[in-house]
Coordinates of C-alpha atoms and ligand atoms in Angstrom, one line a residue:
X26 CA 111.7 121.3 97.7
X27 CA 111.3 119.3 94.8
X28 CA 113.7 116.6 94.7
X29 CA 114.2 114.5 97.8
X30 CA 117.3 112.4 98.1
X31 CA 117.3 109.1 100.5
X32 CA 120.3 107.4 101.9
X33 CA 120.9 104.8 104.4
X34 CA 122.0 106.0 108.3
X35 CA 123.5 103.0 109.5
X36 CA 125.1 99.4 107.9
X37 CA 122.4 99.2 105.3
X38 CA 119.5 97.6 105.3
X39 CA 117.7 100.1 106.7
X40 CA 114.3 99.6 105.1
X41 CA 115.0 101.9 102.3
X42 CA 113.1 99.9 99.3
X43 CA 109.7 100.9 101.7
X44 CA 110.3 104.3 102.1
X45 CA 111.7 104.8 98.6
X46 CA 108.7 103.2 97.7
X47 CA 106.1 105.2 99.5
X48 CA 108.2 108.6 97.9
X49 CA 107.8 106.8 94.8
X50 CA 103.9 107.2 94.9
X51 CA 104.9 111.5 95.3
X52 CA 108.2 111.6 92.3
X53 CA 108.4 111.3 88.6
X54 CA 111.9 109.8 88.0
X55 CA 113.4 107.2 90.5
X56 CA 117.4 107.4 90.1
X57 CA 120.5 105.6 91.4
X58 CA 123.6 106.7 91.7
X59 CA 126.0 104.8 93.1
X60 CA 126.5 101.0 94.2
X61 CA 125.2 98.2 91.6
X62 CA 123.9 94.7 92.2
X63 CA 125.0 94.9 96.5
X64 CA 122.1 96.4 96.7
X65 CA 118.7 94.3 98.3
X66 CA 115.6 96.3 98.1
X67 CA 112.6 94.4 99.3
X68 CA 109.0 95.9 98.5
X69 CA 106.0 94.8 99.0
X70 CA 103.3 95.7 97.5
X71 CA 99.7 93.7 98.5
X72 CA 100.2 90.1 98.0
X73 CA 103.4 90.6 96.3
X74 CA 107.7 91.1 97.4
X75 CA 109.5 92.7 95.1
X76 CA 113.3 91.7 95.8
X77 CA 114.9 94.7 93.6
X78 CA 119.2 95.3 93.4
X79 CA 120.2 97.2 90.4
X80 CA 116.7 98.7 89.3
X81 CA 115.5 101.9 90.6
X82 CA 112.5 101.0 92.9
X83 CA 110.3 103.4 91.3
X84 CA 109.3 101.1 88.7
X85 CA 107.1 99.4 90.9
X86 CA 105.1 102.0 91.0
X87 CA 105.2 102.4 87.3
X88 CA 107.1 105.7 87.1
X89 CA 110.4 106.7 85.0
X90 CA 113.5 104.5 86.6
X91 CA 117.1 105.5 86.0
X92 CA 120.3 104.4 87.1
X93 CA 122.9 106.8 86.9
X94 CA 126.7 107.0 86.1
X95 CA 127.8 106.5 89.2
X96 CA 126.2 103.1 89.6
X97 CA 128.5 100.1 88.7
X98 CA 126.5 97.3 86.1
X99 CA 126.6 93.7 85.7
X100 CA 124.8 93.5 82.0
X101 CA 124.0 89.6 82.9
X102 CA 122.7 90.7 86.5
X103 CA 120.5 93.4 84.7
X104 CA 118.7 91.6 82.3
X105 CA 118.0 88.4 84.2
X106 CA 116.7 90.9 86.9
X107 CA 114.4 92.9 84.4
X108 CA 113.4 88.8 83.2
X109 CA 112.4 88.5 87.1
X110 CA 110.6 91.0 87.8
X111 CA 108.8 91.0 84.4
X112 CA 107.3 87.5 85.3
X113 CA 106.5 89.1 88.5
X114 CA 104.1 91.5 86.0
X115 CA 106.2 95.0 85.9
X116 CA 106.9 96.5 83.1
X117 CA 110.2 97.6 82.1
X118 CA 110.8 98.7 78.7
X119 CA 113.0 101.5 77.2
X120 CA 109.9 104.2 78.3
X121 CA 110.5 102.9 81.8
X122 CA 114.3 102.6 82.0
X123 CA 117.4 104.5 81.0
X124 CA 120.7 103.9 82.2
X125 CA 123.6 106.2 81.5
X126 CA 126.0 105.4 78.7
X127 CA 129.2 106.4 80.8
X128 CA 128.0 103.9 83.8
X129 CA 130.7 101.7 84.3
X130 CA 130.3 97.8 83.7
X131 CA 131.2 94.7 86.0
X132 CA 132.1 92.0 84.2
X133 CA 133.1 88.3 85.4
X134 CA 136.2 89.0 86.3
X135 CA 135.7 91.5 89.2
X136 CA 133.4 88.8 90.6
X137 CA 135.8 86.4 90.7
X138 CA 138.9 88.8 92.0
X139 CA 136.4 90.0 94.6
X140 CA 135.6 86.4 95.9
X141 CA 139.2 85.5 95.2
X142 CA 140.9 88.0 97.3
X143 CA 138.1 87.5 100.0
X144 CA 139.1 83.9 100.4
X145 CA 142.9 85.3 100.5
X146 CA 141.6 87.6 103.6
X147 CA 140.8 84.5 105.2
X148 CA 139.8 85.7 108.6
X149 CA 140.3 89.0 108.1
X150 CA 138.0 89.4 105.2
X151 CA 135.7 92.0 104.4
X152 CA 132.3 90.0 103.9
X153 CA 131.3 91.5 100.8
X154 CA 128.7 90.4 98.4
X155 CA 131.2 88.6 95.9
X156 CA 129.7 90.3 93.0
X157 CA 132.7 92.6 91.7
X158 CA 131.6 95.8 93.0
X159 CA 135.1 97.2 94.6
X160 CA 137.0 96.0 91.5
X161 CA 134.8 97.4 89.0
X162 CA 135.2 101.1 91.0
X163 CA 139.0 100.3 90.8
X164 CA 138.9 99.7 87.2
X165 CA 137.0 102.7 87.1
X166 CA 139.4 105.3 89.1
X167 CA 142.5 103.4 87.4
X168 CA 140.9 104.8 83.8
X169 CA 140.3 101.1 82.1
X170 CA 136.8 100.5 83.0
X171 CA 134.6 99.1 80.1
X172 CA 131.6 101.0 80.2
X173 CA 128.0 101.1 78.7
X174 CA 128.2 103.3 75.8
X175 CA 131.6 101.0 74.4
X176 CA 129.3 98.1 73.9
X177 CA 128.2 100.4 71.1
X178 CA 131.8 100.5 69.7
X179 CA 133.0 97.0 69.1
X180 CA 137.1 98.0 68.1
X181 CA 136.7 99.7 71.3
X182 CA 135.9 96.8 73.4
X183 CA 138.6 94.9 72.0
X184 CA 141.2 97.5 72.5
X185 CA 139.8 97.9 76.2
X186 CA 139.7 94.2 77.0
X187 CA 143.6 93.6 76.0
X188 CA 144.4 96.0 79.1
X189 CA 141.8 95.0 81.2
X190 CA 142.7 91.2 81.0
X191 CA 146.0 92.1 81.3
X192 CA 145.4 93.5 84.7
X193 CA 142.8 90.9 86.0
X194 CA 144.2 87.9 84.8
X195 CA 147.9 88.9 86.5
X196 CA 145.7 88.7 89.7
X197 CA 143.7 86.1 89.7
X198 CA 147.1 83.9 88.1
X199 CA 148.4 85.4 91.2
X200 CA 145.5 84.1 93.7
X201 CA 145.5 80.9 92.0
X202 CA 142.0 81.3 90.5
X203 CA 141.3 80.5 86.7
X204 CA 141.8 83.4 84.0
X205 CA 139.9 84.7 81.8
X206 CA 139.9 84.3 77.6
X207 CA 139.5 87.4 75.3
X208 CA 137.2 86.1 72.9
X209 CA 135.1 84.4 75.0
X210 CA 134.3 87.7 77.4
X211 CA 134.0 90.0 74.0
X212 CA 132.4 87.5 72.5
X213 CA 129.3 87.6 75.3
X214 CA 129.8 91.2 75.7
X215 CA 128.7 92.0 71.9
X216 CA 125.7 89.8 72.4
X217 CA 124.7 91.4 75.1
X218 CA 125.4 95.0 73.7
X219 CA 122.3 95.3 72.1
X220 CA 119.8 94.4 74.6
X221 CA 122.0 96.9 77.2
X222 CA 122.3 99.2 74.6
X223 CA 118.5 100.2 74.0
X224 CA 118.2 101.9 77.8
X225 CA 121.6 103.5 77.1
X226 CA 121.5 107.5 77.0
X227 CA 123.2 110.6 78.9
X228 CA 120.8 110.6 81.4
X229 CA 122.2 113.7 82.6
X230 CA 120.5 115.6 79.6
X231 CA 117.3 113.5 80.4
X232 CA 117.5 114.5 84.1
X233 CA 118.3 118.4 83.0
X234 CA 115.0 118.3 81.2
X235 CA 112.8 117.0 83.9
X236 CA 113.8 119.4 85.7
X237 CA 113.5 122.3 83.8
X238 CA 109.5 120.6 83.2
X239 CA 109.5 121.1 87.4
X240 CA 109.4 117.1 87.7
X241 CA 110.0 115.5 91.2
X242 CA 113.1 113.4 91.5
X243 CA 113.3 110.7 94.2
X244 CA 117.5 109.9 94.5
X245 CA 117.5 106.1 95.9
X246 CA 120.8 105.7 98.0
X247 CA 122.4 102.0 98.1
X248 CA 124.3 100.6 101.2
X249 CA 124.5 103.3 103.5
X250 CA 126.8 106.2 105.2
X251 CA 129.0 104.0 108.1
X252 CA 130.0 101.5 104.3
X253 CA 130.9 104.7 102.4
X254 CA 134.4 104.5 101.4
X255 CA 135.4 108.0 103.3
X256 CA 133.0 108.3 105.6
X257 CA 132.8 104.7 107.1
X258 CA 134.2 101.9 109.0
X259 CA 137.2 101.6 106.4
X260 CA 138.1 98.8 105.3
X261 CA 135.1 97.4 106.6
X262 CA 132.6 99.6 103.5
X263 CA 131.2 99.7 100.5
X264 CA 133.7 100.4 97.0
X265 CA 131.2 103.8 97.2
X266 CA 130.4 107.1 98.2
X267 CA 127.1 106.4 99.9
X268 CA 126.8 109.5 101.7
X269 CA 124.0 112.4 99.9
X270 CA 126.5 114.7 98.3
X271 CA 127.3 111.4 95.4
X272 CA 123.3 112.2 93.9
X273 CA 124.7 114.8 92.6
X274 CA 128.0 113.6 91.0
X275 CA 126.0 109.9 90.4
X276 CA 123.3 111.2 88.5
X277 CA 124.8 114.1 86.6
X278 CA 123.0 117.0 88.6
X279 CA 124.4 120.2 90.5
X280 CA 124.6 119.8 93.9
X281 CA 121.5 122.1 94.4
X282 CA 119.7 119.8 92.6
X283 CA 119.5 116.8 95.1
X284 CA 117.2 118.7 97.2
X285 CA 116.1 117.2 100.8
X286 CA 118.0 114.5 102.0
X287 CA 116.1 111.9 104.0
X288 CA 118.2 109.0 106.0
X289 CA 116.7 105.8 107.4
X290 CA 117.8 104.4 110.3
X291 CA 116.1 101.2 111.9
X292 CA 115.0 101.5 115.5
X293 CA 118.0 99.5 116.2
X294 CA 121.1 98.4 114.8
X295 CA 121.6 95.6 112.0
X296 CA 125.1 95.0 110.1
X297 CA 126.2 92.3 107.3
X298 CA 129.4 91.5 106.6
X299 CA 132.7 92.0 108.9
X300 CA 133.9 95.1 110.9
X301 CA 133.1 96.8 114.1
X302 CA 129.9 97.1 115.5
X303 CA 130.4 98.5 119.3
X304 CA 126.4 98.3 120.0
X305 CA 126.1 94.5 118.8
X306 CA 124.3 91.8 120.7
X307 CA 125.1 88.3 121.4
X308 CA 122.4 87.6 123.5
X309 CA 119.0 86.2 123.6
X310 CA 118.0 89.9 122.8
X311 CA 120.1 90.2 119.7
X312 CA 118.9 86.8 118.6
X313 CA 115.2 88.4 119.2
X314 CA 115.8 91.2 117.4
X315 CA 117.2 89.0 114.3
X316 CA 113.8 86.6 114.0
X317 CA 111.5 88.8 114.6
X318 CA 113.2 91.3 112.4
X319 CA 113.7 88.8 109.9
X320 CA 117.3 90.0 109.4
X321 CA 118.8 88.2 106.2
X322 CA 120.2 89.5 103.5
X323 CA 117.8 90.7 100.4
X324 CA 120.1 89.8 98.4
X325 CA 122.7 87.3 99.7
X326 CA 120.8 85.2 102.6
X327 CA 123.3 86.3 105.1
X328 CA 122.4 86.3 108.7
X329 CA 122.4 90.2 109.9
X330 CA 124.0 90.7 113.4
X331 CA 121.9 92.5 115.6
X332 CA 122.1 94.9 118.6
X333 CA 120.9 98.3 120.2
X334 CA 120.2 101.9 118.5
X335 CA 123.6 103.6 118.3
X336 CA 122.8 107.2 118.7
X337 CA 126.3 107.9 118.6
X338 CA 126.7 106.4 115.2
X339 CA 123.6 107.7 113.6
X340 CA 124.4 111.4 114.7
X341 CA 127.6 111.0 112.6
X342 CA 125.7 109.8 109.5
X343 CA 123.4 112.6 109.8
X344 CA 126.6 115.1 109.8
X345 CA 128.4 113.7 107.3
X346 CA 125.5 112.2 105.0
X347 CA 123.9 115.5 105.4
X348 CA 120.6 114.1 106.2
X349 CA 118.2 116.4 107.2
X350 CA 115.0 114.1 108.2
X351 CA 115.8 110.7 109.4
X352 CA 113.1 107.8 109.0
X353 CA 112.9 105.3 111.7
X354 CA 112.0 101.5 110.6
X355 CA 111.2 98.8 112.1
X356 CA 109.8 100.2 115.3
X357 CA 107.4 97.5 116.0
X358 CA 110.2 94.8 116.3
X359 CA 111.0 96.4 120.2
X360 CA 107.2 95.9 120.6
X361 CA 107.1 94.3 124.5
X362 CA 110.6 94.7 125.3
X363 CA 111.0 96.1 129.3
X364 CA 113.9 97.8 128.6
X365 CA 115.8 99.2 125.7
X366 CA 119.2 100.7 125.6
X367 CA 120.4 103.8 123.4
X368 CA 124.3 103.7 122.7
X369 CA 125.5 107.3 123.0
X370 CA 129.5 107.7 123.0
X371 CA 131.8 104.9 123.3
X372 CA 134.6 104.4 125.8
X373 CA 137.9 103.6 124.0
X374 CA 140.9 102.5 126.8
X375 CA 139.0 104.9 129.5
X376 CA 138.4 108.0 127.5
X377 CA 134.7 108.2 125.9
X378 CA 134.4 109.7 122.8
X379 CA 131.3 110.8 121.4
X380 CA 132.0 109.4 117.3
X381 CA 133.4 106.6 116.3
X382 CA 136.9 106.9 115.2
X383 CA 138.8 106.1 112.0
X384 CA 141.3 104.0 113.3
X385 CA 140.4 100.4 113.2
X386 CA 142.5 99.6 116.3
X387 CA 140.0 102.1 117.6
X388 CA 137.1 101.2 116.0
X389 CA 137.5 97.6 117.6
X390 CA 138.8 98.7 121.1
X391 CA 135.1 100.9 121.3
X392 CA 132.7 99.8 123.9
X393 CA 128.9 101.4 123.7
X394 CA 128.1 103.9 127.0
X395 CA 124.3 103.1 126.8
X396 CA 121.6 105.0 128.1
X397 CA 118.4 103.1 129.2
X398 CA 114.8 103.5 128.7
X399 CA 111.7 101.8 129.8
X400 CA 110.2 99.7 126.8
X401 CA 106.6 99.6 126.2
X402 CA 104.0 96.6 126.6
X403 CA 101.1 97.4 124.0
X404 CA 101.5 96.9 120.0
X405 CA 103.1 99.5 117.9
X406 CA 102.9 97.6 114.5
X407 CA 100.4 98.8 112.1
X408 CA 100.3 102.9 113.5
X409 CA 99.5 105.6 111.1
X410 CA 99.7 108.5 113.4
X411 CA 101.1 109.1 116.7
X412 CA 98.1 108.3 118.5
X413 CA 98.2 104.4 117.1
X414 CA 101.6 104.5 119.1
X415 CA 102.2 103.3 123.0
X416 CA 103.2 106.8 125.3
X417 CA 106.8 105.1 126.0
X418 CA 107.5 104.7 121.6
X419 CA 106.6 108.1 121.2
X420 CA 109.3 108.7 124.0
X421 CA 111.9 106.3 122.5
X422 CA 111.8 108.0 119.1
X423 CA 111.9 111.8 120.6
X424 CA 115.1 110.7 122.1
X425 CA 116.5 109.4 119.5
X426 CA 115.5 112.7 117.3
X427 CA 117.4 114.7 120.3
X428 CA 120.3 112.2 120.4
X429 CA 120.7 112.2 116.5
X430 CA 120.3 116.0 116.1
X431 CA 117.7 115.4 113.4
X432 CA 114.2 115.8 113.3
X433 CA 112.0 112.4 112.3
X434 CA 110.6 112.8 109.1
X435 CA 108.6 109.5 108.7
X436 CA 108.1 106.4 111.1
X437 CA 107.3 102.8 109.4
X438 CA 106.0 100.4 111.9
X439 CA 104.8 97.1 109.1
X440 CA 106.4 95.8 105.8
X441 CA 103.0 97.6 104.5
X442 CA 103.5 99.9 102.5
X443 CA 101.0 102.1 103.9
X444 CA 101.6 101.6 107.8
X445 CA 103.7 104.9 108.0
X446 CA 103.3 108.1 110.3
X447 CA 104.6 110.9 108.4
X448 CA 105.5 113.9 110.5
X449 CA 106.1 115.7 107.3
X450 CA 106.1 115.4 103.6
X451 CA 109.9 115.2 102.5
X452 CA 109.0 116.5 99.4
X453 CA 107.1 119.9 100.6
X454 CA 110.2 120.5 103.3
Ligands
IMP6 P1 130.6 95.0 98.6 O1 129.8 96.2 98.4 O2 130.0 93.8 98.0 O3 132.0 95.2 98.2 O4 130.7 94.7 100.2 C1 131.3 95.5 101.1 C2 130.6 95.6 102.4 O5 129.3 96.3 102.2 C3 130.2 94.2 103.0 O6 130.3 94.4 104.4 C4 128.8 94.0 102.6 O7 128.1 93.1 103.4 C5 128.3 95.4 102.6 N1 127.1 95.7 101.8 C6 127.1 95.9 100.4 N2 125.9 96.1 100.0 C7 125.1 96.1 101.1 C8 123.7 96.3 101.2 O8 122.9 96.5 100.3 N3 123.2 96.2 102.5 C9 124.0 95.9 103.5 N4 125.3 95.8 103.4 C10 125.9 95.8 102.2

């Protein structure tokens, strides 16, 4: 198959920036599709970390980056991340990136109605990343989003902004947070058109022709399938469709055109944010999990809350995300536990269920029927092929393939890029 697309199995955080990375190495064109600057995609790459949010991790590796319609843009967030990572020695330049002109753009007020209604929420708040991603998708759907290619049209802009300030600044009056001014906002938004403006195209054409040319494209998924707006712990998700199926209406592509879709799950379980997470620890193991895993936020700092594999949970991402080949991260943090546990159905007031439901009463009431495993004692960090990997790891990851009903496509057991099994070459599947 040539085009392989890869998506995120659990909360996010999944490793993805690695994997997408070592793919890179086998594509031509790196593209995202959905999700904008809640994205935290760590590479690294020798001596140097590569925090990426909004560009395409295929740049790293020097190939064709896009970011497709579906993707929501901060212009400010964009160019201060192409500044960082330009200092950092990559080179991003109209060649190297094109963005599509009907993209939809996040400006400062969905930042600040985002953080404003989360502070509203008080306790029952969402935990999202504050940076205007839900509002910018409800602009969108609602038909008054500004987008890229109006930066080209100034008239437009001003037309736009009178209905979108309208709409924003009733709210934020409303939450008791400062409004906006017109001419300020178009007033940064012309001088910013230009330097958005030069990556600007309908990538879709571009995309069309690559493929035609028989070019390899890598689809890089954001968040992952349980913070997809269907498909996940509503209202605990993403503003999104994470699941596979939104390469193709993301990008601009047929569905036929995503090709084989790899998701990547950690060896256990890691969430940010609020929301139910039946499998969670709040023990000395979860704390374990957290430092050696080293789970904070990419992006945001946040502490991740940790706990067991949920089997259960990943079996449903794989269904409904359509993943075909799951990758499994991280499996060197579990190095020299005795015993590990694999969550597969939940009891919910006495019954168990075997996915997790979409009621949130539900959701919270679900308590994770775990199945137990011997750990293993010798290293697993640093393996390249099964034989670097203790009898018992080989164990825990068949089971998980069984529980999951999806074969594993790749292991990564380092940071490195290179410290990878791979069971089989997504791209020749
Ligand atoms: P938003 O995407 O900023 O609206 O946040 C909604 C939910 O998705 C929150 O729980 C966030 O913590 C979570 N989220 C958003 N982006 C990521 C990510 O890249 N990794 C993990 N969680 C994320």
């Amino acid at each position: 198959m040539a085009n392989v697309a890869v998506i995120g199995a659990q909360w996010g955080d999944e490793g993805k920036g690695k994997v997408v990375d070592w793919l890179a190495s086998r594509a031509d064109v790196v593209v995202r599709y959905q999700g904008g600057h809640n994205a935290g995609h760590t590479l690294v790459v020798g001596t140097e970390t590569y925090k990426l949010a909004l560009l395409p991790s295929g740049l790293v590796r020097g190939k064709l980056g896009v970011i497709g319609n579906g993707v929501v843009i901060d212009p400010e967030a964009l160019l201060a991340e192409i500044a960082r990572v330009r200092a950092q020695g990559l080179i991003v330049t109209p060649e190297t990136l094109r963005i599509a002109d009907n993209a939809v753009l996040i400006l400062p007020m969905h930042g600040a109605l985002d953080r404003a209604r989360e502070e509203a929420r008080g306790d029952r708040k969402i935990g999202t990343t504050g940076r205007g991603i839900g509002p910018a998708y409800e602009d969108k759907v609602a038909r008054r989003a500004i987008r890229v290619c109006d930066l080209a049209e100034p008239e437009t802009l001003d037309t736009k902004l009178d209905e979108l300030l309208r709409h924003h600044n009733t709210l934020l009056a409303s939450l008791g947070s400062p409004i906006f001014d017109k001419q300020t906002v178009l007033a940064r938004l012309l001088e910013l058109a230009p330097l958005v403006l030069q990556y600007a195209e309908p990538v879709w054409e571009r995309l069309d022709t690559l493929r035609k040319e028989g070019k390899r494209i890598l689809f890089e998924g954001a968040q992952a399938v349980m913070l997809d707006v269907d498909h996940g712990t509503y209202p605990y998700v993403t503003s999104s469709n994470t699941v596979a199926a939104t390469a193709a209406s993301g990008a601009g592509v047929g569905p036929h055109a995503v090709g084989f879709v790899l998701g990547i799950a950690k060896a256990y379980t890691t969430r940010v944010g609020s929301g139910p997470f039946p499998s969670e620890l709040h023990d000395d193991i979860g704390k374990l999990l957290g430092e050696r895993g080293q789970e904070f936020g990419t992006n945001t700092g946040r502490p991740r809350r940790c706990g067991w594999f949920d089997a259960c949970m990943v079996r449903q991402a794989v269904k409904v995300g359509g993943i075909q080949g799951l990758v499994l991260t991280k499996l060197d943090i579990l190095d020299g536990l005795p015993e590990l546990r694999i969550c597969t159905g939940y009891r919910i007031n006495g019954t168990v269920v075997h996915h997790l439901p979409a009621a949130p009463g539900a959701q919270a009431a679900a308590e994770p029927n775990y199945e137990i495993m011997e750990g293993w004692s010798g290293s697993s960090r640093g393996a390249r092929s099964w034989a670097d990997l203790p009898a018992q790891a080989i164990k825990y990851v068949r089971r998980i393939e069984e529980l999951v009903e999806a074969p594993v496509t790749l292991v990564s057991t380092s940071p490195e890029r290179d410290d990878t099994i791979m069971v089989r070459d997504p791209f020749e599947d």
